[in-house]
Amino acid sequence: MEKDKAIGIFDSGLGGLSVLRKLKQELPGEDFIFYGDQKHAPYGEKSEEEVRSLSLSAYRFLQEKGVKATVIACNTATSAAAPYLRELFPEDIIIGMEPAVKPAVEALQDESKSDKTKKKILIMATEHTIQGERLHQLISRFGDPSQFLLLPSPGIVRLLEAGKGDSPEMEDYLHQLLLPYQKEAISSIVLGCTHFPFVKEQIQKALPYPVQFFDGAEGTAKETRHRLEERGLLKEEMQKGQVELFSSNEDSSLMEAFYRKNCLPKSR
Ligand code: DGL
């Protein structure tokens, strides 16, 4: 039965696991097939055409596995390829990622009722997402462009994909990257790349004041539930779902270890 099929998820690599983690919480009975195109990461430094063509290959890989819906767990691939994939496969359920601009603006509005200092929202994302039209449309739809600071942060993806998420190099990189914001009143940070939630604590550590973080994973998980419900495709059986992981790298051990560390309940 169509309902019993898995949900496909893809990203350029490990970042999509931050979305899988939320999807598992939102839809615990569903099965998931995750594809991380680690061989071609980072997508954020590639051209629009390249990201589109890599996204199509990832999509086909999941289609061949027989998924009932696909989540593009990558802001860069959503911005470059979601409209293209939806045009090619109009009958399919294709869910994209959206940088969490709206919740960040709403939280800032609440905050500024009590605190009148002008605070800003910092958006961290790949170069590709920062340059893309989609982000700028979101910004003007929900906020005032002068409220935002945009910061391409390519080193995070590179270091994470090299297995250096918890390294002094990551600490140094974030420290340098965030130096210009040591005195600026930033109230919140939008993590506009799915890799970034894995270094949230290190980002906070690189700033001398507390910030609120927003990412698109929860909204994407809720949207996935909604889209499946709408088509009557939610799995009825309430047994815990299965997860299968695939990497385009020959060696998928980094991805597996990352999954165990970040997406499974901590063993005591
Ligand atoms: N995780 C991806 C995103 O959300 C892409 C990172 C990359 O490959 O550059 O944008």
PDB file of N, CA, C and O in Angstrom, residues 69-101:
ATOM      1  N   ALA A  69       6.854  10.266  -0.506  1.00  0.00           N
ATOM      2  CA  ALA A  69       7.037  11.732  -0.489  1.00  0.00           C
ATOM      3  C   ALA A  69       8.522  11.995  -0.319  1.00  0.00           C
ATOM      4  O   ALA A  69       9.246  11.129   0.190  1.00  0.00           O
ATOM      5  N   THR A  70       8.958  13.179  -0.738  1.00  0.00           N
ATOM      6  CA  THR A  70      10.385  13.518  -0.577  1.00  0.00           C
ATOM      7  C   THR A  70      10.551  14.862   0.114  1.00  0.00           C
ATOM      8  O   THR A  70       9.912  15.846  -0.267  1.00  0.00           O
ATOM      9  N   VAL A  71      11.397  14.861   1.122  1.00  0.00           N
ATOM     10  CA  VAL A  71      11.726  16.107   1.816  1.00  0.00           C
ATOM     11  C   VAL A  71      13.115  16.550   1.352  1.00  0.00           C
ATOM     12  O   VAL A  71      14.082  15.800   1.479  1.00  0.00           O
ATOM     13  N   ILE A  72      13.191  17.751   0.802  1.00  0.00           N
ATOM     14  CA  ILE A  72      14.496  18.310   0.428  1.00  0.00           C
ATOM     15  C   ILE A  72      15.041  18.980   1.687  1.00  0.00           C
ATOM     16  O   ILE A  72      14.686  20.111   2.010  1.00  0.00           O
ATOM     17  N   ALA A  73      15.876  18.239   2.426  1.00  0.00           N
ATOM     18  CA  ALA A  73      16.329  18.724   3.741  1.00  0.00           C
ATOM     19  C   ALA A  73      17.560  19.607   3.590  1.00  0.00           C
ATOM     20  O   ALA A  73      18.559  19.434   4.285  1.00  0.00           O
ATOM     21  N   CYS A  74      17.479  20.533   2.659  1.00  0.00           N
ATOM     22  CA  CYS A  74      18.620  21.369   2.305  1.00  0.00           C
ATOM     23  C   CYS A  74      18.069  22.698   1.784  1.00  0.00           C
ATOM     24  O   CYS A  74      17.293  22.708   0.815  1.00  0.00           O
ATOM     25  N   ASN A  75      18.454  23.783   2.422  1.00  0.00           N
ATOM     26  CA  ASN A  75      17.973  25.100   1.980  1.00  0.00           C
ATOM     27  C   ASN A  75      18.505  25.440   0.593  1.00  0.00           C
ATOM     28  O   ASN A  75      17.810  26.024  -0.232  1.00  0.00           O
ATOM     29  N   THR A  76      19.751  25.069   0.352  1.00  0.00           N
ATOM     30  CA  THR A  76      20.394  25.394  -0.925  1.00  0.00           C
ATOM     31  C   THR A  76      19.690  24.656  -2.071  1.00  0.00           C
ATOM     32  O   THR A  76      19.357  25.254  -3.101  1.00  0.00           O
ATOM     33  N   ALA A  77      19.463  23.361  -1.897  1.00  0.00           N
ATOM     34  CA  ALA A  77      18.808  22.577  -2.951  1.00  0.00           C
ATOM     35  C   ALA A  77      17.356  23.000  -3.128  1.00  0.00           C
ATOM     36  O   ALA A  77      16.828  23.004  -4.243  1.00  0.00           O
ATOM     37  N   THR A  78      16.702  23.412  -2.038  1.00  0.00           N
ATOM     38  CA  THR A  78      15.314  23.873  -2.169  1.00  0.00           C
ATOM     39  C   THR A  78      15.287  25.132  -3.028  1.00  0.00           C
ATOM     40  O   THR A  78      14.488  25.248  -3.961  1.00  0.00           O
ATOM     41  N   SER A  79      16.211  26.035  -2.711  1.00  0.00           N
ATOM     42  CA  SER A  79      16.216  27.296  -3.435  1.00  0.00           C
ATOM     43  C   SER A  79      16.578  27.076  -4.909  1.00  0.00           C
ATOM     44  O   SER A  79      15.976  27.664  -5.806  1.00  0.00           O
ATOM     45  N   ALA A  80      17.506  26.167  -5.181  1.00  0.00           N
ATOM     46  CA  ALA A  80      17.942  25.969  -6.573  1.00  0.00           C
ATOM     47  C   ALA A  80      17.052  25.004  -7.354  1.00  0.00           C
ATOM     48  O   ALA A  80      16.916  25.132  -8.564  1.00  0.00           O
ATOM     49  N   ALA A  81      16.464  24.011  -6.673  1.00  0.00           N
ATOM     50  CA  ALA A  81      15.869  22.919  -7.446  1.00  0.00           C
ATOM     51  C   ALA A  81      14.410  22.574  -7.139  1.00  0.00           C
ATOM     52  O   ALA A  81      13.802  21.819  -7.903  1.00  0.00           O
ATOM     53  N   ALA A  82      13.826  23.097  -6.058  1.00  0.00           N
ATOM     54  CA  ALA A  82      12.458  22.663  -5.727  1.00  0.00           C
ATOM     55  C   ALA A  82      11.450  22.964  -6.850  1.00  0.00           C
ATOM     56  O   ALA A  82      10.713  22.063  -7.267  1.00  0.00           O
ATOM     57  N   PRO A  83      11.446  24.188  -7.417  1.00  0.00           N
ATOM     58  CA  PRO A  83      10.467  24.459  -8.475  1.00  0.00           C
ATOM     59  C   PRO A  83      10.679  23.542  -9.689  1.00  0.00           C
ATOM     60  O   PRO A  83       9.709  23.055 -10.289  1.00  0.00           O
ATOM     61  N   TYR A  84      11.955  23.279  -9.985  1.00  0.00           N
ATOM     62  CA  TYR A  84      12.310  22.418 -11.126  1.00  0.00           C
ATOM     63  C   TYR A  84      11.800  20.991 -10.893  1.00  0.00           C
ATOM     64  O   TYR A  84      11.166  20.383 -11.781  1.00  0.00           O
ATOM     65  N   LEU A  85      12.033  20.442  -9.708  1.00  0.00           N
ATOM     66  CA  LEU A  85      11.582  19.079  -9.418  1.00  0.00           C
ATOM     67  C   LEU A  85      10.049  19.001  -9.418  1.00  0.00           C
ATOM     68  O   LEU A  85       9.465  18.036  -9.914  1.00  0.00           O
ATOM     69  N   ARG A  86       9.416  20.037  -8.893  1.00  0.00           N
ATOM     70  CA  ARG A  86       7.938  20.031  -8.852  1.00  0.00           C
ATOM     71  C   ARG A  86       7.358  20.092 -10.270  1.00  0.00           C
ATOM     72  O   ARG A  86       6.309  19.519 -10.538  1.00  0.00           O
ATOM     73  N   GLU A  87       8.066  20.762 -11.148  1.00  0.00           N
ATOM     74  CA  GLU A  87       7.604  20.836 -12.530  1.00  0.00           C
ATOM     75  C   GLU A  87       7.785  19.490 -13.232  1.00  0.00           C
ATOM     76  O   GLU A  87       6.932  19.047 -13.985  1.00  0.00           O
ATOM     77  N   LEU A  88       8.911  18.831 -12.934  1.00  0.00           N
ATOM     78  CA  LEU A  88       9.183  17.528 -13.566  1.00  0.00           C
ATOM     79  C   LEU A  88       8.259  16.441 -13.042  1.00  0.00           C
ATOM     80  O   LEU A  88       7.918  15.506 -13.763  1.00  0.00           O
ATOM     81  N   PHE A  89       7.909  16.540 -11.743  1.00  0.00           N
ATOM     82  CA  PHE A  89       7.103  15.484 -11.114  1.00  0.00           C
ATOM     83  C   PHE A  89       5.874  16.098 -10.433  1.00  0.00           C
ATOM     84  O   PHE A  89       5.780  16.124  -9.207  1.00  0.00           O
ATOM     85  N   PRO A  90       4.924  16.587 -11.246  1.00  0.00           N
ATOM     86  CA  PRO A  90       3.813  17.350 -10.661  1.00  0.00           C
ATOM     87  C   PRO A  90       2.910  16.545  -9.727  1.00  0.00           C
ATOM     88  O   PRO A  90       2.226  17.119  -8.896  1.00  0.00           O
ATOM     89  N   GLU A  91       2.918  15.226  -9.880  1.00  0.00           N
ATOM     90  CA  GLU A  91       2.035  14.412  -9.028  1.00  0.00           C
ATOM     91  C   GLU A  91       2.667  14.103  -7.677  1.00  0.00           C
ATOM     92  O   GLU A  91       1.994  13.633  -6.758  1.00  0.00           O
ATOM     93  N   ASP A  92       3.975  14.289  -7.565  1.00  0.00           N
ATOM     94  CA  ASP A  92       4.688  13.853  -6.357  1.00  0.00           C
ATOM     95  C   ASP A  92       4.557  14.852  -5.209  1.00  0.00           C
ATOM     96  O   ASP A  92       4.373  16.046  -5.436  1.00  0.00           O
ATOM     97  N   ILE A  93       4.710  14.320  -4.000  1.00  0.00           N
ATOM     98  CA  ILE A  93       4.751  15.212  -2.838  1.00  0.00           C
ATOM     99  C   ILE A  93       6.212  15.583  -2.602  1.00  0.00           C
ATOM    100  O   ILE A  93       7.043  14.728  -2.298  1.00  0.00           O
ATOM    101  N   ILE A  94       6.520  16.869  -2.771  1.00  0.00           N
ATOM    102  CA  ILE A  94       7.901  17.351  -2.604  1.00  0.00           C
ATOM    103  C   ILE A  94       7.871  18.503  -1.591  1.00  0.00           C
ATOM    104  O   ILE A  94       7.218  19.522  -1.826  1.00  0.00           O
ATOM    105  N   ILE A  95       8.537  18.299  -0.472  1.00  0.00           N
ATOM    106  CA  ILE A  95       8.530  19.311   0.587  1.00  0.00           C
ATOM    107  C   ILE A  95       9.907  19.955   0.660  1.00  0.00           C
ATOM    108  O   ILE A  95      10.918  19.253   0.721  1.00  0.00           O
ATOM    109  N   GLY A  96       9.936  21.277   0.663  1.00  0.00           N
ATOM    110  CA  GLY A  96      11.234  21.976   0.718  1.00  0.00           C
ATOM    111  C   GLY A  96      11.467  22.617   2.081  1.00  0.00           C
ATOM    112  O   GLY A  96      10.591  22.605   2.941  1.00  0.00           O
ATOM    113  N   MET A  97      12.659  23.159   2.246  1.00  0.00           N
ATOM    114  CA  MET A  97      13.016  23.851   3.496  1.00  0.00           C
ATOM    115  C   MET A  97      12.844  25.350   3.325  1.00  0.00           C
ATOM    116  O   MET A  97      13.115  25.867   2.250  1.00  0.00           O
ATOM    117  N   GLU A  98      12.492  26.009   4.377  1.00  0.00           N
ATOM    118  CA  GLU A  98      12.381  27.465   4.341  1.00  0.00           C
ATOM    119  C   GLU A  98      13.180  28.031   5.510  1.00  0.00           C
ATOM    120  O   GLU A  98      12.943  27.636   6.653  1.00  0.00           O
ATOM    121  N   PRO A  99      14.132  28.968   5.291  1.00  0.00           N
ATOM    122  CA  PRO A  99      14.790  29.574   6.457  1.00  0.00           C
ATOM    123  C   PRO A  99      13.729  30.196   7.384  1.00  0.00           C
ATOM    124  O   PRO A  99      12.762  30.798   6.910  1.00  0.00           O
ATOM    125  N   ALA A 100      13.919  30.015   8.685  1.00  0.00           N
ATOM    126  CA  ALA A 100      12.867  30.379   9.655  1.00  0.00           C
ATOM    127  C   ALA A 100      12.803  31.886   9.913  1.00  0.00           C
ATOM    128  O   ALA A 100      12.902  32.348  11.048  1.00  0.00           O
ATOM    129  N   VAL A 101      12.598  32.653   8.834  1.00  0.00           N
ATOM    130  CA  VAL A 101      12.552  34.114   8.935  1.00  0.00           C
ATOM    131  C   VAL A 101      11.292  34.561   9.691  1.00  0.00           C
ATOM    132  O   VAL A 101      11.346  35.403  10.596  1.00  0.00           O
TER     133      VAL A 101
END
